[in-house]
Amino acid sequence: MELNNPDVVAEVTAMFMQYEQALVTNDVAVLDKLFWNHPKTVRYGATENLVGYAQIQAFRSQRSPAGLARTLENTVITSFGLDMATANTTFTRENELRIGRQSQTWVRFPQGWRIVAAHVSWMS
């Protein structure tokens, strides 16, 4: 298995940045598109545990669009072979002293790269 194929890292980095832009602008349609539409998709958030695409989609449709801007730091994209990668980052928000952490597992499907698992948490 090839680790960190430059083309795969570039593709997933672009997808990660597309996700980030959709997140901070609350573009729910893009956010929904980037998650794997499957009952096994997982997103563990700072205040919620979502299992299955339907739960993730429902959460996104009800989430407040206020206060989503953030600054990313220490982003690491790692690819494993040609069809799987992880994206990990820390982030800060204005008027928030805690540091946030985010991880995503991306898999290439016939329809493109999709997030199959994600986790967001705050350091205390």
Coordinates of C-alpha atoms in Angstrom, one line a residue:
M1 CA 0.0 0.0 0.0
E2 CA 1.3 3.4 -1.0
L3 CA 1.3 6.0 1.8
N4 CA 0.7 9.6 0.9
N5 CA 0.3 9.4 -2.8
P6 CA 0.7 13.0 -3.8
D7 CA -2.3 13.0 -6.2
V8 CA -4.6 11.4 -3.6
V9 CA -3.4 13.8 -0.9
A10 CA -4.1 16.7 -3.3
E11 CA -7.6 15.4 -4.1
V12 CA -8.6 14.8 -0.5
T13 CA -7.1 18.2 0.5
A14 CA -9.4 19.8 -2.1
M15 CA -12.4 17.9 -0.8
F16 CA -11.5 18.8 2.8
M17 CA -11.3 22.5 1.9
Q18 CA -14.6 22.2 0.0
Y19 CA -16.1 20.7 3.2
E20 CA -14.6 23.6 5.3
Q21 CA -16.1 26.2 3.0
A22 CA -19.5 24.6 3.1
L23 CA -19.3 24.3 6.9
V24 CA -18.5 27.9 7.6
T25 CA -21.1 29.1 5.1
N26 CA -23.7 26.6 6.3
D27 CA -24.1 25.2 2.8
V28 CA -26.1 22.2 3.9
A29 CA -26.5 20.7 0.4
V30 CA -22.8 20.4 -0.1
L31 CA -22.3 19.1 3.5
D32 CA -24.9 16.4 2.8
K33 CA -23.3 15.5 -0.5
L34 CA -19.9 15.0 1.1
F35 CA -21.0 12.4 3.6
W36 CA -21.5 8.8 2.5
N37 CA -25.2 8.2 2.2
H38 CA -25.3 5.0 4.2
P39 CA -26.6 3.8 7.6
K40 CA -23.0 3.0 8.7
T41 CA -21.8 6.6 8.4
V42 CA -20.9 8.1 11.7
R43 CA -20.4 11.7 12.9
Y44 CA -19.6 12.2 16.6
G45 CA -19.9 15.9 17.4
A46 CA -19.2 18.1 20.3
T47 CA -22.8 17.6 21.6
E48 CA -24.2 14.8 19.5
N49 CA -23.6 11.2 18.4
L50 CA -25.0 10.6 15.0
V51 CA -25.1 7.2 13.4
G52 CA -26.4 6.9 9.9
Y53 CA -26.7 9.4 7.1
A54 CA -30.3 10.2 8.0
Q55 CA -29.3 11.4 11.5
I56 CA -26.4 13.5 10.1
Q57 CA -28.6 15.1 7.5
A58 CA -31.3 15.9 10.1
F59 CA -28.7 17.5 12.4
R60 CA -27.4 19.6 9.6
S61 CA -30.9 20.8 8.6
Q62 CA -31.5 22.1 12.1
R63 CA -28.1 23.5 13.0
S64 CA -27.9 27.2 13.6
P65 CA -25.9 29.0 10.9
A66 CA -24.5 31.5 13.5
G67 CA -20.9 31.4 14.8
L68 CA -19.5 28.9 12.3
A69 CA -16.4 30.8 11.3
R70 CA -13.1 29.3 12.5
T71 CA -9.4 29.2 11.9
L72 CA -7.8 25.9 11.1
E73 CA -4.4 24.9 12.4
N74 CA -2.2 21.8 12.2
T75 CA -4.2 20.2 9.4
V76 CA -2.8 16.7 8.4
I77 CA -4.1 14.8 5.4
T78 CA -2.8 11.2 5.1
S79 CA -3.7 8.8 2.3
F80 CA -3.5 5.0 2.5
G81 CA -3.5 3.5 -1.0
L82 CA -5.6 5.2 -3.7
D83 CA -9.0 5.1 -2.1
M84 CA -8.8 6.0 1.6
A85 CA -7.5 9.0 3.5
T86 CA -7.8 10.7 6.9
A87 CA -8.0 14.4 7.5
N88 CA -7.3 15.8 11.0
T89 CA -7.1 19.4 12.1
T90 CA -7.4 21.7 15.1
F91 CA -9.4 24.9 15.0
T92 CA -10.1 28.0 17.0
R93 CA -13.2 30.3 17.0
E94 CA -13.4 33.9 18.0
N95 CA -14.4 34.4 21.6
E96 CA -13.8 30.7 22.3
L97 CA -10.8 29.8 24.5
R98 CA -10.9 26.1 23.9
I99 CA -9.2 24.4 21.0
G100 CA -11.4 22.3 18.7
R101 CA -10.4 19.0 17.1
Q102 CA -11.8 17.4 14.0
S103 CA -11.1 14.1 12.3
Q104 CA -12.6 12.7 9.1
T105 CA -12.1 9.4 7.3
W106 CA -12.6 9.7 3.5
V107 CA -13.2 6.9 1.1
R108 CA -13.3 7.1 -2.7
F109 CA -16.5 5.7 -4.1
P110 CA -17.6 5.5 -7.8
Q111 CA -19.4 8.9 -7.2
G112 CA -16.3 10.5 -5.6
W113 CA -14.7 11.1 -2.2
R114 CA -17.1 10.8 0.7
I115 CA -16.7 11.1 4.5
V116 CA -17.5 7.8 6.2
A117 CA -16.7 8.8 9.7
A118 CA -16.1 12.1 11.5
H119 CA -15.5 13.4 15.0
V120 CA -15.5 16.9 16.4
S121 CA -14.6 17.7 20.0
W122 CA -13.3 20.5 22.2
M123 CA -10.2 20.3 24.5
S124 CA -11.2 21.3 28.0

